[in-house]
Amino acid sequence: ASSTNAIAREAGVSPGTLYQFFPNKEAIAIELGDRLMHEMRDMYGEALAPLDPSTPLEEAVGGVVDRFTAFNCRHPVFFALMHGPDIPGRLAEEHDALHANLLAGIEAVIAAFLPDAPAADVTRTARMCLGLYKAGLELVLSHEGAEREAYVRELKNVLIRYLAPMVAEARSAA
């Protein structure tokens, strides 16, 4: 919803300078989105690295939520770009690919905790976790300071309480 003049002012350049590099706001959004998606890919490669199955669930969930939340708090425009109504077509396609890779990473983490679960159950659980995270992230991003920290704790609690019974059942069956 920002104007190119406002973008130029925020960037500390003249509108003319901005137009030398970007013909319109969509081009700016695409470039910014590309850069942030690349950074997000690097970050989630670390956040969703293979886990030792003996890792406590709270530690695994906390580590993933902390990394993803920190990224989104550093780059709140990422959430707006990726979930806004005017996402440019090319960016939407790249976001869909990023989302599919992210979901596969979450599935791998969940599969480490639920090694005997059918693939369809792991996929459903991963989708549910991602949906819960995205809903909670919107609340996290709309607050600051201690209130933001409280929402992050609540988000972790929701995910842990959702996953804990499944993990406990899998571990007792093993």
JSON list of C-alpha atoms in Angstrom, two decimals:
[
{"chain": "A", "resi": 1, "resn": "ALA", "atom": "CA", "xyz": [0.00, 0.00, 0.00]},
{"chain": "A", "resi": 2, "resn": "SER", "atom": "CA", "xyz": [3.05, 2.24, 0.09]},
{"chain": "A", "resi": 3, "resn": "SER", "atom": "CA", "xyz": [3.86, 4.75, -2.64]},
{"chain": "A", "resi": 4, "resn": "THR", "atom": "CA", "xyz": [7.10, 4.72, -4.59]},
{"chain": "A", "resi": 5, "resn": "ASN", "atom": "CA", "xyz": [7.85, 8.14, -3.07]},
{"chain": "A", "resi": 6, "resn": "ALA", "atom": "CA", "xyz": [7.51, 6.67, 0.42]},
{"chain": "A", "resi": 7, "resn": "ILE", "atom": "CA", "xyz": [9.72, 3.72, -0.53]},
{"chain": "A", "resi": 8, "resn": "ALA", "atom": "CA", "xyz": [12.36, 6.09, -1.93]},
{"chain": "A", "resi": 9, "resn": "ARG", "atom": "CA", "xyz": [12.21, 8.23, 1.21]},
{"chain": "A", "resi": 10, "resn": "GLU", "atom": "CA", "xyz": [12.59, 5.14, 3.45]},
{"chain": "A", "resi": 11, "resn": "ALA", "atom": "CA", "xyz": [15.54, 3.96, 1.32]},
{"chain": "A", "resi": 12, "resn": "GLY", "atom": "CA", "xyz": [17.16, 7.39, 1.53]},
{"chain": "A", "resi": 13, "resn": "VAL", "atom": "CA", "xyz": [17.15, 7.97, -2.23]},
{"chain": "A", "resi": 14, "resn": "SER", "atom": "CA", "xyz": [15.27, 10.20, -4.63]},
{"chain": "A", "resi": 15, "resn": "PRO", "atom": "CA", "xyz": [12.30, 8.76, -6.55]},
{"chain": "A", "resi": 16, "resn": "GLY", "atom": "CA", "xyz": [14.31, 9.26, -9.75]},
{"chain": "A", "resi": 17, "resn": "THR", "atom": "CA", "xyz": [17.13, 7.11, -8.38]},
{"chain": "A", "resi": 18, "resn": "LEU", "atom": "CA", "xyz": [14.62, 4.43, -7.39]},
{"chain": "A", "resi": 19, "resn": "TYR", "atom": "CA", "xyz": [13.18, 4.41, -10.92]},
{"chain": "A", "resi": 20, "resn": "GLN", "atom": "CA", "xyz": [16.67, 3.87, -12.38]},
{"chain": "A", "resi": 21, "resn": "PHE", "atom": "CA", "xyz": [16.66, 0.43, -10.76]},
{"chain": "A", "resi": 22, "resn": "PHE", "atom": "CA", "xyz": [12.96, -0.46, -10.53]},
{"chain": "A", "resi": 23, "resn": "PRO", "atom": "CA", "xyz": [10.27, 0.47, -13.06]},
{"chain": "A", "resi": 24, "resn": "ASN", "atom": "CA", "xyz": [7.42, 0.12, -10.53]},
{"chain": "A", "resi": 25, "resn": "LYS", "atom": "CA", "xyz": [6.37, -1.07, -7.08]},
{"chain": "A", "resi": 26, "resn": "GLU", "atom": "CA", "xyz": [5.83, -4.63, -8.30]},
{"chain": "A", "resi": 27, "resn": "ALA", "atom": "CA", "xyz": [9.48, -4.83, -9.38]},
{"chain": "A", "resi": 28, "resn": "ILE", "atom": "CA", "xyz": [10.54, -3.61, -5.93]},
{"chain": "A", "resi": 29, "resn": "ALA", "atom": "CA", "xyz": [8.30, -6.20, -4.27]},
{"chain": "A", "resi": 30, "resn": "ILE", "atom": "CA", "xyz": [9.69, -8.96, -6.46]},
{"chain": "A", "resi": 31, "resn": "GLU", "atom": "CA", "xyz": [13.32, -8.04, -5.74]},
{"chain": "A", "resi": 32, "resn": "LEU", "atom": "CA", "xyz": [12.68, -7.73, -2.01]},
{"chain": "A", "resi": 33, "resn": "GLY", "atom": "CA", "xyz": [10.71, -10.96, -1.99]},
{"chain": "A", "resi": 34, "resn": "ASP", "atom": "CA", "xyz": [13.48, -12.79, -3.87]},
{"chain": "A", "resi": 35, "resn": "ARG", "atom": "CA", "xyz": [16.11, -11.62, -1.39]},
{"chain": "A", "resi": 36, "resn": "LEU", "atom": "CA", "xyz": [14.00, -12.51, 1.63]},
{"chain": "A", "resi": 37, "resn": "MET", "atom": "CA", "xyz": [13.02, -15.92, 0.24]},
{"chain": "A", "resi": 38, "resn": "HIS", "atom": "CA", "xyz": [16.70, -16.72, -0.33]},
{"chain": "A", "resi": 39, "resn": "GLU", "atom": "CA", "xyz": [17.48, -15.73, 3.26]},
{"chain": "A", "resi": 40, "resn": "MET", "atom": "CA", "xyz": [14.47, -17.72, 4.49]},
{"chain": "A", "resi": 41, "resn": "ARG", "atom": "CA", "xyz": [15.65, -20.83, 2.60]},
{"chain": "A", "resi": 42, "resn": "ASP", "atom": "CA", "xyz": [19.08, -20.57, 4.25]},
{"chain": "A", "resi": 43, "resn": "MET", "atom": "CA", "xyz": [17.52, -20.09, 7.66]},
{"chain": "A", "resi": 44, "resn": "TYR", "atom": "CA", "xyz": [15.08, -22.96, 7.48]},
{"chain": "A", "resi": 45, "resn": "GLY", "atom": "CA", "xyz": [17.79, -25.29, 6.24]},
{"chain": "A", "resi": 46, "resn": "GLU", "atom": "CA", "xyz": [19.42, -24.72, 9.63]},
{"chain": "A", "resi": 47, "resn": "ALA", "atom": "CA", "xyz": [16.19, -24.62, 11.65]},
{"chain": "A", "resi": 48, "resn": "LEU", "atom": "CA", "xyz": [14.88, -27.86, 10.15]},
{"chain": "A", "resi": 49, "resn": "ALA", "atom": "CA", "xyz": [18.15, -29.80, 10.15]},
{"chain": "A", "resi": 50, "resn": "PRO", "atom": "CA", "xyz": [17.83, -33.52, 10.92]},
{"chain": "A", "resi": 51, "resn": "LEU", "atom": "CA", "xyz": [17.17, -34.17, 14.59]},
{"chain": "A", "resi": 52, "resn": "ASP", "atom": "CA", "xyz": [18.36, -36.79, 16.98]},
{"chain": "A", "resi": 53, "resn": "PRO", "atom": "CA", "xyz": [15.11, -38.64, 17.86]},
{"chain": "A", "resi": 54, "resn": "SER", "atom": "CA", "xyz": [16.00, -38.37, 21.55]},
{"chain": "A", "resi": 55, "resn": "THR", "atom": "CA", "xyz": [15.81, -34.55, 21.37]},
{"chain": "A", "resi": 56, "resn": "PRO", "atom": "CA", "xyz": [13.15, -33.32, 23.79]},
{"chain": "A", "resi": 57, "resn": "LEU", "atom": "CA", "xyz": [10.06, -32.14, 21.94]},
{"chain": "A", "resi": 58, "resn": "GLU", "atom": "CA", "xyz": [10.12, -28.80, 23.77]},
{"chain": "A", "resi": 59, "resn": "GLU", "atom": "CA", "xyz": [13.68, -28.18, 22.61]},
{"chain": "A", "resi": 60, "resn": "ALA", "atom": "CA", "xyz": [12.92, -29.05, 18.99]},
{"chain": "A", "resi": 61, "resn": "VAL", "atom": "CA", "xyz": [9.75, -26.94, 18.82]},
{"chain": "A", "resi": 62, "resn": "GLY", "atom": "CA", "xyz": [11.37, -24.06, 20.69]},
{"chain": "A", "resi": 63, "resn": "GLY", "atom": "CA", "xyz": [14.37, -24.00, 18.37]},
{"chain": "A", "resi": 64, "resn": "VAL", "atom": "CA", "xyz": [12.28, -24.01, 15.20]},
{"chain": "A", "resi": 65, "resn": "VAL", "atom": "CA", "xyz": [9.77, -21.43, 16.45]},
{"chain": "A", "resi": 66, "resn": "ASP", "atom": "CA", "xyz": [12.53, -19.14, 17.74]},
{"chain": "A", "resi": 67, "resn": "ARG", "atom": "CA", "xyz": [14.41, -19.17, 14.43]},
{"chain": "A", "resi": 68, "resn": "PHE", "atom": "CA", "xyz": [11.34, -18.65, 12.25]},
{"chain": "A", "resi": 69, "resn": "THR", "atom": "CA", "xyz": [9.93, -15.99, 14.54]},
{"chain": "A", "resi": 70, "resn": "ALA", "atom": "CA", "xyz": [13.24, -14.12, 14.71]},
{"chain": "A", "resi": 71, "resn": "PHE", "atom": "CA", "xyz": [13.41, -14.08, 10.89]},
{"chain": "A", "resi": 72, "resn": "ASN", "atom": "CA", "xyz": [9.86, -12.76, 10.58]},
{"chain": "A", "resi": 73, "resn": "CYS", "atom": "CA", "xyz": [10.38, -10.14, 13.31]},
{"chain": "A", "resi": 74, "resn": "ARG", "atom": "CA", "xyz": [13.55, -8.92, 11.54]},
{"chain": "A", "resi": 75, "resn": "HIS", "atom": "CA", "xyz": [11.67, -8.86, 8.23]},
{"chain": "A", "resi": 76, "resn": "PRO", "atom": "CA", "xyz": [7.97, -8.14, 8.93]},
{"chain": "A", "resi": 77, "resn": "VAL", "atom": "CA", "xyz": [7.56, -7.15, 5.29]},
{"chain": "A", "resi": 78, "resn": "PHE", "atom": "CA", "xyz": [8.12, -10.82, 4.37]},
{"chain": "A", "resi": 79, "resn": "PHE", "atom": "CA", "xyz": [4.83, -11.86, 5.98]},
{"chain": "A", "resi": 80, "resn": "ALA", "atom": "CA", "xyz": [3.03, -8.93, 4.34]},
{"chain": "A", "resi": 81, "resn": "LEU", "atom": "CA", "xyz": [4.52, -9.71, 0.92]},
{"chain": "A", "resi": 82, "resn": "MET", "atom": "CA", "xyz": [3.82, -13.42, 1.07]},
{"chain": "A", "resi": 83, "resn": "HIS", "atom": "CA", "xyz": [0.33, -13.24, 2.53]},
{"chain": "A", "resi": 84, "resn": "GLY", "atom": "CA", "xyz": [-0.97, -9.96, 1.14]},
{"chain": "A", "resi": 85, "resn": "PRO", "atom": "CA", "xyz": [-3.69, -9.70, -1.48]},
{"chain": "A", "resi": 86, "resn": "ASP", "atom": "CA", "xyz": [-1.43, -8.23, -4.19]},
{"chain": "A", "resi": 87, "resn": "ILE", "atom": "CA", "xyz": [1.42, -10.73, -4.32]},
{"chain": "A", "resi": 88, "resn": "PRO", "atom": "CA", "xyz": [2.95, -10.59, -7.83]},
{"chain": "A", "resi": 89, "resn": "GLY", "atom": "CA", "xyz": [2.53, -13.78, -9.90]},
{"chain": "A", "resi": 90, "resn": "ARG", "atom": "CA", "xyz": [6.20, -14.76, -10.13]},
{"chain": "A", "resi": 91, "resn": "LEU", "atom": "CA", "xyz": [6.66, -14.14, -6.43]},
{"chain": "A", "resi": 92, "resn": "ALA", "atom": "CA", "xyz": [3.58, -16.24, -5.67]},
{"chain": "A", "resi": 93, "resn": "GLU", "atom": "CA", "xyz": [5.05, -19.15, -7.63]},
{"chain": "A", "resi": 94, "resn": "GLU", "atom": "CA", "xyz": [8.37, -18.89, -5.80]},
{"chain": "A", "resi": 95, "resn": "HIS", "atom": "CA", "xyz": [6.52, -18.65, -2.49]},
{"chain": "A", "resi": 96, "resn": "ASP", "atom": "CA", "xyz": [4.60, -21.82, -3.34]},
{"chain": "A", "resi": 97, "resn": "ALA", "atom": "CA", "xyz": [7.90, -23.63, -3.98]},
{"chain": "A", "resi": 98, "resn": "LEU", "atom": "CA", "xyz": [9.35, -22.26, -0.73]},
{"chain": "A", "resi": 99, "resn": "HIS", "atom": "CA", "xyz": [6.20, -23.36, 1.10]},
{"chain": "A", "resi": 100, "resn": "ALA", "atom": "CA", "xyz": [6.46, -26.89, -0.34]},
{"chain": "A", "resi": 101, "resn": "ASN", "atom": "CA", "xyz": [10.11, -27.16, 0.73]},
{"chain": "A", "resi": 102, "resn": "LEU", "atom": "CA", "xyz": [9.28, -25.79, 4.16]},
{"chain": "A", "resi": 103, "resn": "LEU", "atom": "CA", "xyz": [6.49, -28.32, 4.55]},
{"chain": "A", "resi": 104, "resn": "ALA", "atom": "CA", "xyz": [8.87, -31.13, 3.54]},
{"chain": "A", "resi": 105, "resn": "GLY", "atom": "CA", "xyz": [11.34, -29.95, 6.19]},
{"chain": "A", "resi": 106, "resn": "ILE", "atom": "CA", "xyz": [8.64, -29.90, 8.86]},
{"chain": "A", "resi": 107, "resn": "GLU", "atom": "CA", "xyz": [7.56, -33.38, 7.79]},
{"chain": "A", "resi": 108, "resn": "ALA", "atom": "CA", "xyz": [11.14, -34.60, 8.24]},
{"chain": "A", "resi": 109, "resn": "VAL", "atom": "CA", "xyz": [11.29, -33.18, 11.77]},
{"chain": "A", "resi": 110, "resn": "ILE", "atom": "CA", "xyz": [7.94, -34.73, 12.67]},
{"chain": "A", "resi": 111, "resn": "ALA", "atom": "CA", "xyz": [8.93, -38.06, 11.12]},
{"chain": "A", "resi": 112, "resn": "ALA", "atom": "CA", "xyz": [11.96, -38.14, 13.45]},
{"chain": "A", "resi": 113, "resn": "PHE", "atom": "CA", "xyz": [9.55, -38.05, 16.39]},
{"chain": "A", "resi": 114, "resn": "LEU", "atom": "CA", "xyz": [6.95, -40.34, 14.79]},
{"chain": "A", "resi": 115, "resn": "PRO", "atom": "CA", "xyz": [9.09, -42.88, 12.87]},
{"chain": "A", "resi": 116, "resn": "ASP", "atom": "CA", "xyz": [6.32, -45.45, 12.44]},
{"chain": "A", "resi": 117, "resn": "ALA", "atom": "CA", "xyz": [3.54, -43.02, 11.50]},
{"chain": "A", "resi": 118, "resn": "PRO", "atom": "CA", "xyz": [2.04, -43.37, 8.02]},
{"chain": "A", "resi": 119, "resn": "ALA", "atom": "CA", "xyz": [3.28, -40.73, 5.58]},
{"chain": "A", "resi": 120, "resn": "ALA", "atom": "CA", "xyz": [-0.23, -39.27, 5.22]},
{"chain": "A", "resi": 121, "resn": "ASP", "atom": "CA", "xyz": [-0.42, -38.74, 9.00]},
{"chain": "A", "resi": 122, "resn": "VAL", "atom": "CA", "xyz": [3.00, -37.05, 9.05]},
{"chain": "A", "resi": 123, "resn": "THR", "atom": "CA", "xyz": [1.97, -34.76, 6.18]},
{"chain": "A", "resi": 124, "resn": "ARG", "atom": "CA", "xyz": [-1.32, -33.85, 7.88]},
{"chain": "A", "resi": 125, "resn": "THR", "atom": "CA", "xyz": [0.46, -33.18, 11.17]},
{"chain": "A", "resi": 126, "resn": "ALA", "atom": "CA", "xyz": [3.08, -31.02, 9.41]},
{"chain": "A", "resi": 127, "resn": "ARG", "atom": "CA", "xyz": [0.37, -29.02, 7.63]},
{"chain": "A", "resi": 128, "resn": "MET", "atom": "CA", "xyz": [-1.45, -28.51, 10.91]},
{"chain": "A", "resi": 129, "resn": "CYS", "atom": "CA", "xyz": [1.75, -27.34, 12.63]},
{"chain": "A", "resi": 130, "resn": "LEU", "atom": "CA", "xyz": [2.50, -24.91, 9.82]},
{"chain": "A", "resi": 131, "resn": "GLY", "atom": "CA", "xyz": [-1.06, -23.58, 9.89]},
{"chain": "A", "resi": 132, "resn": "LEU", "atom": "CA", "xyz": [-0.93, -23.09, 13.65]},
{"chain": "A", "resi": 133, "resn": "TYR", "atom": "CA", "xyz": [2.43, -21.37, 13.33]},
{"chain": "A", "resi": 134, "resn": "LYS", "atom": "CA", "xyz": [1.23, -18.97, 10.63]},
{"chain": "A", "resi": 135, "resn": "ALA", "atom": "CA", "xyz": [-1.88, -18.07, 12.64]},
{"chain": "A", "resi": 136, "resn": "GLY", "atom": "CA", "xyz": [0.24, -17.46, 15.72]},
{"chain": "A", "resi": 137, "resn": "LEU", "atom": "CA", "xyz": [2.84, -15.51, 13.75]},
{"chain": "A", "resi": 138, "resn": "GLU", "atom": "CA", "xyz": [0.26, -12.94, 12.77]},
{"chain": "A", "resi": 139, "resn": "LEU", "atom": "CA", "xyz": [-0.40, -12.31, 16.48]},
{"chain": "A", "resi": 140, "resn": "VAL", "atom": "CA", "xyz": [3.32, -12.25, 17.27]},
{"chain": "A", "resi": 141, "resn": "LEU", "atom": "CA", "xyz": [4.01, -9.66, 14.57]},
{"chain": "A", "resi": 142, "resn": "SER", "atom": "CA", "xyz": [1.18, -7.41, 15.69]},
{"chain": "A", "resi": 143, "resn": "HIS", "atom": "CA", "xyz": [2.72, -6.98, 19.16]},
{"chain": "A", "resi": 144, "resn": "GLU", "atom": "CA", "xyz": [6.03, -5.79, 20.56]},
{"chain": "A", "resi": 145, "resn": "GLY", "atom": "CA", "xyz": [8.19, -6.26, 23.63]},
{"chain": "A", "resi": 146, "resn": "ALA", "atom": "CA", "xyz": [6.91, -8.38, 26.50]},
{"chain": "A", "resi": 147, "resn": "GLU", "atom": "CA", "xyz": [3.56, -8.94, 24.82]},
{"chain": "A", "resi": 148, "resn": "ARG", "atom": "CA", "xyz": [5.28, -10.31, 21.71]},
{"chain": "A", "resi": 149, "resn": "GLU", "atom": "CA", "xyz": [7.36, -12.63, 23.89]},
{"chain": "A", "resi": 150, "resn": "ALA", "atom": "CA", "xyz": [4.17, -13.84, 25.59]},
{"chain": "A", "resi": 151, "resn": "TYR", "atom": "CA", "xyz": [2.62, -14.67, 22.21]},
{"chain": "A", "resi": 152, "resn": "VAL", "atom": "CA", "xyz": [5.76, -16.56, 21.18]},
{"chain": "A", "resi": 153, "resn": "ARG", "atom": "CA", "xyz": [5.52, -18.62, 24.40]},
{"chain": "A", "resi": 154, "resn": "GLU", "atom": "CA", "xyz": [1.84, -19.30, 23.70]},
{"chain": "A", "resi": 155, "resn": "LEU", "atom": "CA", "xyz": [2.65, -20.37, 20.16]},
{"chain": "A", "resi": 156, "resn": "LYS", "atom": "CA", "xyz": [5.26, -22.83, 21.41]},
{"chain": "A", "resi": 157, "resn": "ASN", "atom": "CA", "xyz": [2.81, -24.14, 24.02]},
{"chain": "A", "resi": 158, "resn": "VAL", "atom": "CA", "xyz": [0.12, -24.73, 21.40]},
{"chain": "A", "resi": 159, "resn": "LEU", "atom": "CA", "xyz": [2.50, -26.66, 19.14]},
{"chain": "A", "resi": 160, "resn": "ILE", "atom": "CA", "xyz": [4.00, -28.69, 21.98]},
{"chain": "A", "resi": 161, "resn": "ARG", "atom": "CA", "xyz": [0.58, -29.59, 23.39]},
{"chain": "A", "resi": 162, "resn": "TYR", "atom": "CA", "xyz": [-0.61, -30.60, 19.94]},
{"chain": "A", "resi": 163, "resn": "LEU", "atom": "CA", "xyz": [2.42, -32.82, 19.27]},
{"chain": "A", "resi": 164, "resn": "ALA", "atom": "CA", "xyz": [3.12, -34.19, 22.78]},
{"chain": "A", "resi": 165, "resn": "PRO", "atom": "CA", "xyz": [0.44, -36.93, 22.84]},
{"chain": "A", "resi": 166, "resn": "MET", "atom": "CA", "xyz": [1.55, -38.25, 19.44]},
{"chain": "A", "resi": 167, "resn": "VAL", "atom": "CA", "xyz": [5.23, -38.23, 20.45]},
{"chain": "A", "resi": 168, "resn": "ALA", "atom": "CA", "xyz": [4.49, -39.88, 23.82]},
{"chain": "A", "resi": 169, "resn": "GLU", "atom": "CA", "xyz": [2.50, -42.63, 22.10]},
{"chain": "A", "resi": 170, "resn": "ALA", "atom": "CA", "xyz": [5.28, -43.20, 19.53]},
{"chain": "A", "resi": 171, "resn": "ARG", "atom": "CA", "xyz": [7.95, -43.33, 22.21]},
{"chain": "A", "resi": 172, "resn": "SER", "atom": "CA", "xyz": [5.97, -45.75, 24.40]},
{"chain": "A", "resi": 173, "resn": "ALA", "atom": "CA", "xyz": [5.38, -48.02, 21.39]},
{"chain": "A", "resi": 174, "resn": "ALA", "atom": "CA", "xyz": [9.12, -48.12, 20.66]}
]
